[in-house]
Amino acid sequence: MPSSQSPRTHHPSTVVGGGLGGLVLARVLQLHGIEAAVYERDASPHARPQGGMLDLHEDSGQEALRAAGLFAEFLAAVHPGGEAMRVLDKHATVRMEESDEDSAGGRPEINRNDLRALLLASLPGDTVHWGAKVTAARPLGAGRHEVALGDGTAFTTDLLIGADGAWSTVRPLVSDAMPGYSGVSFVEMNLHDADTRHPGSAAVVGGGMLFALAEGKGFLAHRETDGGLRIYCALTVPADWIAAGGIDFTDTEAAKSRLLEYFGGWDESLRAFITDADGPLVPRPLHALPVGHRWDRIPGVTLLGDAAHLMSPFAGEGANLALLDGAELAAAIAAHPGDTEKALTVYEEALFPRAEAAAVESADSLARCFGPGAPQGLLDRFAHRHHRADRPADRPADRSAG
């Protein structure tokens, strides 16, 4: 496992952010014999939860893991049955149900924490610098950059890669774009040991993913590998709702009571997700970068994952694209030794159109989930994607790292 160590004064290549995309990038680079240092603000791999389940797509997330030489390890860690899906209305009437066997397939489930652990275990112990928060970066000319850390130290690098998520510190070097509020906020909650302690909720969710949507709000839920249920209560609310909405999330019981007011007339089996939640309720507003976000080629620096193309989770592409970004950037660097600018140009020319297509799909899917007539718009979307032997949803997750 990686460990903390003092930073050197210079790195040939530096990855800011130890999320999935940054770790795949470092892994594939090292397979090609190219050194890469990863700087991660978290104090350790277990400093905070990494989110819930992910379904990895054949042509993106799985392809990246093949490039990283970790596909067999991935298959050994997938969650059997996780591709099952149910869509309900506010009365808990089942509008669509698909078992794992009936699904279009090709998107096996894995816990995000397990996937990150798999990637970390594949890297040499001195790759990741833990507790190393990057606070600023500035160009020095000729593609080199100076990177400042929160502890007052600094180092230089010949290649700087921003894999540092939604609020990237590296992004301002190439783009003035900032994430905007999507109009939807989640409140995340958990039901532990669901089959034993919450059998009613376990039955409602089933073995995989649940959508229960109507009137611009609803619930998204999925079963975790530890037997728990992760629930996302979704609301179409103003950008300042968390600060000005009158819900004190430090008082869990009071927050539950206020949140239930949004679901008057909803079936009690769905309201029970809130009533019976174990532990705190965590608000998470959803943000996105502008559709079609791109930048001019700036020497010695680029972005991947949410730093490059943050979008809502409703296209199912966030983690998958981050993984593919990392693998493809590494491949471009390896294919153009000694010509970093050519490598970054090749990478970005492929990155921009695929990110734009995913962002368009994400925005469309969000509108279908929370627009008039839901869940019918979502069902129409599912039917279209099922016809293409595809499935719709990456699991919502903490979007703070690329």
Short mmCIF file of N, CA, C and O in Angstrom, two decimals, residues 293-343:
data_model
loop_
_atom_site.label_atom_id
_atom_site.label_comp_id
_atom_site.label_asym_id
_atom_site.label_seq_id
_atom_site.Cartn_x
_atom_site.Cartn_y
_atom_site.Cartn_z
N HIS A 293 -17.32 21.66 -22.27
CA HIS A 293 -16.14 22.31 -21.68
C HIS A 293 -14.86 21.81 -22.33
O HIS A 293 -14.62 20.62 -22.45
N ARG A 294 -14.04 22.73 -22.78
CA ARG A 294 -12.75 22.40 -23.36
C ARG A 294 -11.82 23.60 -23.18
O ARG A 294 -12.25 24.67 -22.74
N TRP A 295 -10.56 23.43 -23.50
CA TRP A 295 -9.60 24.50 -23.30
C TRP A 295 -8.56 24.45 -24.42
O TRP A 295 -8.40 23.44 -25.10
N ASP A 296 -7.85 25.58 -24.59
CA ASP A 296 -6.74 25.61 -25.53
C ASP A 296 -5.56 24.83 -24.96
O ASP A 296 -5.42 24.68 -23.75
N ARG A 297 -4.73 24.33 -25.85
CA ARG A 297 -3.56 23.57 -25.42
C ARG A 297 -2.60 24.50 -24.66
O ARG A 297 -2.09 25.46 -25.19
N ILE A 298 -2.41 24.19 -23.38
CA ILE A 298 -1.49 24.93 -22.52
C ILE A 298 -0.31 24.03 -22.22
O ILE A 298 -0.49 22.90 -21.74
N PRO A 299 0.92 24.46 -22.50
CA PRO A 299 2.08 23.56 -22.35
C PRO A 299 2.21 22.98 -20.94
O PRO A 299 2.10 23.68 -19.94
N GLY A 300 2.39 21.66 -20.91
CA GLY A 300 2.77 20.99 -19.68
C GLY A 300 1.68 20.70 -18.69
O GLY A 300 1.98 20.27 -17.56
N VAL A 301 0.42 20.89 -19.07
CA VAL A 301 -0.66 20.67 -18.10
C VAL A 301 -1.92 20.20 -18.81
O VAL A 301 -2.21 20.61 -19.94
N THR A 302 -2.68 19.30 -18.17
CA THR A 302 -3.97 18.87 -18.67
C THR A 302 -4.82 18.39 -17.50
O THR A 302 -4.38 18.39 -16.34
N LEU A 303 -6.06 17.99 -17.80
CA LEU A 303 -7.03 17.57 -16.80
C LEU A 303 -7.62 16.22 -17.18
O LEU A 303 -7.63 15.83 -18.34
N LEU A 304 -8.16 15.54 -16.16
CA LEU A 304 -8.93 14.33 -16.43
C LEU A 304 -10.05 14.21 -15.40
O LEU A 304 -10.06 14.89 -14.38
N GLY A 305 -11.01 13.34 -15.69
CA GLY A 305 -12.11 13.08 -14.76
C GLY A 305 -12.96 14.30 -14.50
O GLY A 305 -13.16 15.15 -15.37
N ASP A 306 -13.47 14.41 -13.26
CA ASP A 306 -14.36 15.52 -12.93
C ASP A 306 -13.70 16.87 -13.08
O ASP A 306 -14.38 17.88 -13.29
N ALA A 307 -12.39 16.95 -12.94
CA ALA A 307 -11.70 18.23 -13.17
C ALA A 307 -11.92 18.71 -14.59
O ALA A 307 -11.96 19.92 -14.84
N ALA A 308 -12.07 17.78 -15.52
CA ALA A 308 -12.23 18.12 -16.94
C ALA A 308 -13.68 18.20 -17.37
O ALA A 308 -14.04 19.04 -18.20
N HIS A 309 -14.54 17.32 -16.81
CA HIS A 309 -15.90 17.22 -17.34
C HIS A 309 -16.90 16.79 -16.27
O HIS A 309 -17.67 15.83 -16.45
N LEU A 310 -16.93 17.50 -15.17
CA LEU A 310 -17.89 17.21 -14.11
C LEU A 310 -19.31 17.25 -14.66
O LEU A 310 -19.69 18.19 -15.35
N MET A 311 -20.08 16.20 -14.34
CA MET A 311 -21.48 16.15 -14.77
C MET A 311 -22.29 15.44 -13.70
O MET A 311 -21.74 14.83 -12.78
N SER A 312 -23.60 15.52 -13.78
CA SER A 312 -24.44 14.79 -12.83
C SER A 312 -24.27 13.30 -13.07
O SER A 312 -23.80 12.87 -14.14
N PRO A 313 -24.66 12.46 -12.10
CA PRO A 313 -24.45 11.02 -12.26
C PRO A 313 -25.46 10.33 -13.16
O PRO A 313 -25.41 9.11 -13.29
N PHE A 314 -26.33 11.07 -13.84
CA PHE A 314 -27.45 10.44 -14.52
C PHE A 314 -27.16 9.93 -15.92
O PHE A 314 -28.04 9.40 -16.58
N ALA A 315 -25.91 10.07 -16.37
CA ALA A 315 -25.52 9.40 -17.61
C ALA A 315 -24.75 8.13 -17.32
O ALA A 315 -24.47 7.35 -18.23
N GLY A 316 -24.37 7.93 -16.07
CA GLY A 316 -23.60 6.74 -15.71
C GLY A 316 -22.19 6.77 -16.23
O GLY A 316 -21.58 5.73 -16.45
N GLU A 317 -21.63 7.97 -16.46
CA GLU A 317 -20.33 8.04 -17.13
C GLU A 317 -19.20 8.62 -16.29
O GLU A 317 -18.05 8.56 -16.70
N GLY A 318 -19.49 9.22 -15.14
CA GLY A 318 -18.46 9.95 -14.42
C GLY A 318 -17.23 9.14 -14.10
O GLY A 318 -16.11 9.46 -14.54
N ALA A 319 -17.39 8.07 -13.32
CA ALA A 319 -16.24 7.25 -12.94
C ALA A 319 -15.67 6.51 -14.15
O ALA A 319 -14.45 6.36 -14.27
N ASN A 320 -16.55 6.07 -15.04
CA ASN A 320 -16.08 5.35 -16.22
C ASN A 320 -15.20 6.24 -17.10
O ASN A 320 -14.15 5.81 -17.58
N LEU A 321 -15.62 7.48 -17.30
CA LEU A 321 -14.81 8.39 -18.11
C LEU A 321 -13.51 8.74 -17.41
O LEU A 321 -12.47 8.88 -18.07
N ALA A 322 -13.54 8.90 -16.10
CA ALA A 322 -12.31 9.19 -15.38
C ALA A 322 -11.29 8.07 -15.56
O ALA A 322 -10.10 8.32 -15.79
N LEU A 323 -11.75 6.84 -15.46
CA LEU A 323 -10.86 5.70 -15.67
C LEU A 323 -10.30 5.68 -17.09
O LEU A 323 -9.10 5.50 -17.31
N LEU A 324 -11.20 5.89 -18.07
CA LEU A 324 -10.74 5.89 -19.46
C LEU A 324 -9.80 7.05 -19.73
O LEU A 324 -8.79 6.88 -20.43
N ASP A 325 -10.10 8.22 -19.18
CA ASP A 325 -9.19 9.37 -19.33
C ASP A 325 -7.79 9.00 -18.87
O ASP A 325 -6.79 9.26 -19.56
N GLY A 326 -7.71 8.42 -17.67
CA GLY A 326 -6.41 8.07 -17.12
C GLY A 326 -5.64 7.11 -17.99
O GLY A 326 -4.44 7.29 -18.27
N ALA A 327 -6.34 6.06 -18.46
CA ALA A 327 -5.67 5.05 -19.29
C ALA A 327 -5.25 5.64 -20.63
O ALA A 327 -4.14 5.36 -21.13
N GLU A 328 -6.11 6.44 -21.24
CA GLU A 328 -5.79 6.99 -22.56
C GLU A 328 -4.69 8.05 -22.48
O GLU A 328 -3.85 8.15 -23.39
N LEU A 329 -4.70 8.86 -21.43
CA LEU A 329 -3.63 9.83 -21.27
C LEU A 329 -2.28 9.13 -21.10
O LEU A 329 -1.28 9.51 -21.72
N ALA A 330 -2.26 8.08 -20.29
CA ALA A 330 -1.02 7.32 -20.11
C ALA A 330 -0.55 6.71 -21.43
O ALA A 330 0.65 6.74 -21.75
N ALA A 331 -1.50 6.16 -22.19
CA ALA A 331 -1.13 5.56 -23.48
C ALA A 331 -0.57 6.60 -24.44
O ALA A 331 0.40 6.33 -25.17
N ALA A 332 -1.14 7.81 -24.44
CA ALA A 332 -0.65 8.86 -25.33
C ALA A 332 0.76 9.30 -24.92
O ALA A 332 1.63 9.52 -25.78
N ILE A 333 1.00 9.41 -23.63
CA ILE A 333 2.33 9.79 -23.16
C ILE A 333 3.36 8.73 -23.54
O ILE A 333 4.46 9.04 -24.02
N ALA A 334 2.98 7.46 -23.36
CA ALA A 334 3.90 6.36 -23.69
C ALA A 334 4.16 6.29 -25.19
O ALA A 334 5.26 5.91 -25.62
N ALA A 335 3.17 6.66 -26.00
CA ALA A 335 3.31 6.56 -27.46
C ALA A 335 4.12 7.70 -28.05
O ALA A 335 4.53 7.62 -29.22
N HIS A 336 4.36 8.76 -27.26
CA HIS A 336 5.09 9.92 -27.78
C HIS A 336 6.21 10.29 -26.80
O HIS A 336 6.22 11.38 -26.22
N PRO A 337 7.18 9.41 -26.63
CA PRO A 337 8.27 9.70 -25.69
C PRO A 337 9.04 10.94 -26.12
O PRO A 337 9.37 11.12 -27.29
N GLY A 338 9.27 11.82 -25.14
CA GLY A 338 10.03 13.03 -25.43
C GLY A 338 9.23 14.13 -26.08
O GLY A 338 9.77 15.20 -26.35
N ASP A 339 7.94 13.91 -26.35
CA ASP A 339 7.10 14.93 -26.99
C ASP A 339 5.79 15.04 -26.21
O ASP A 339 4.74 14.59 -26.65
N THR A 340 5.88 15.65 -25.04
CA THR A 340 4.72 15.77 -24.15
C THR A 340 3.58 16.52 -24.82
O THR A 340 2.41 16.14 -24.69
N GLU A 341 3.90 17.58 -25.55
CA GLU A 341 2.82 18.38 -26.16
C GLU A 341 2.05 17.58 -27.20
O GLU A 341 0.82 17.71 -27.32
N LYS A 342 2.74 16.75 -27.97
CA LYS A 342 2.03 15.90 -28.93
C LYS A 342 1.13 14.93 -28.19
O LYS A 342 -0.03 14.70 -28.59
N ALA A 343 1.63 14.35 -27.10
CA ALA A 343 0.84 13.40 -26.32
C ALA A 343 -0.42 14.07 -25.76
O ALA A 343 -1.53 13.50 -25.84
#
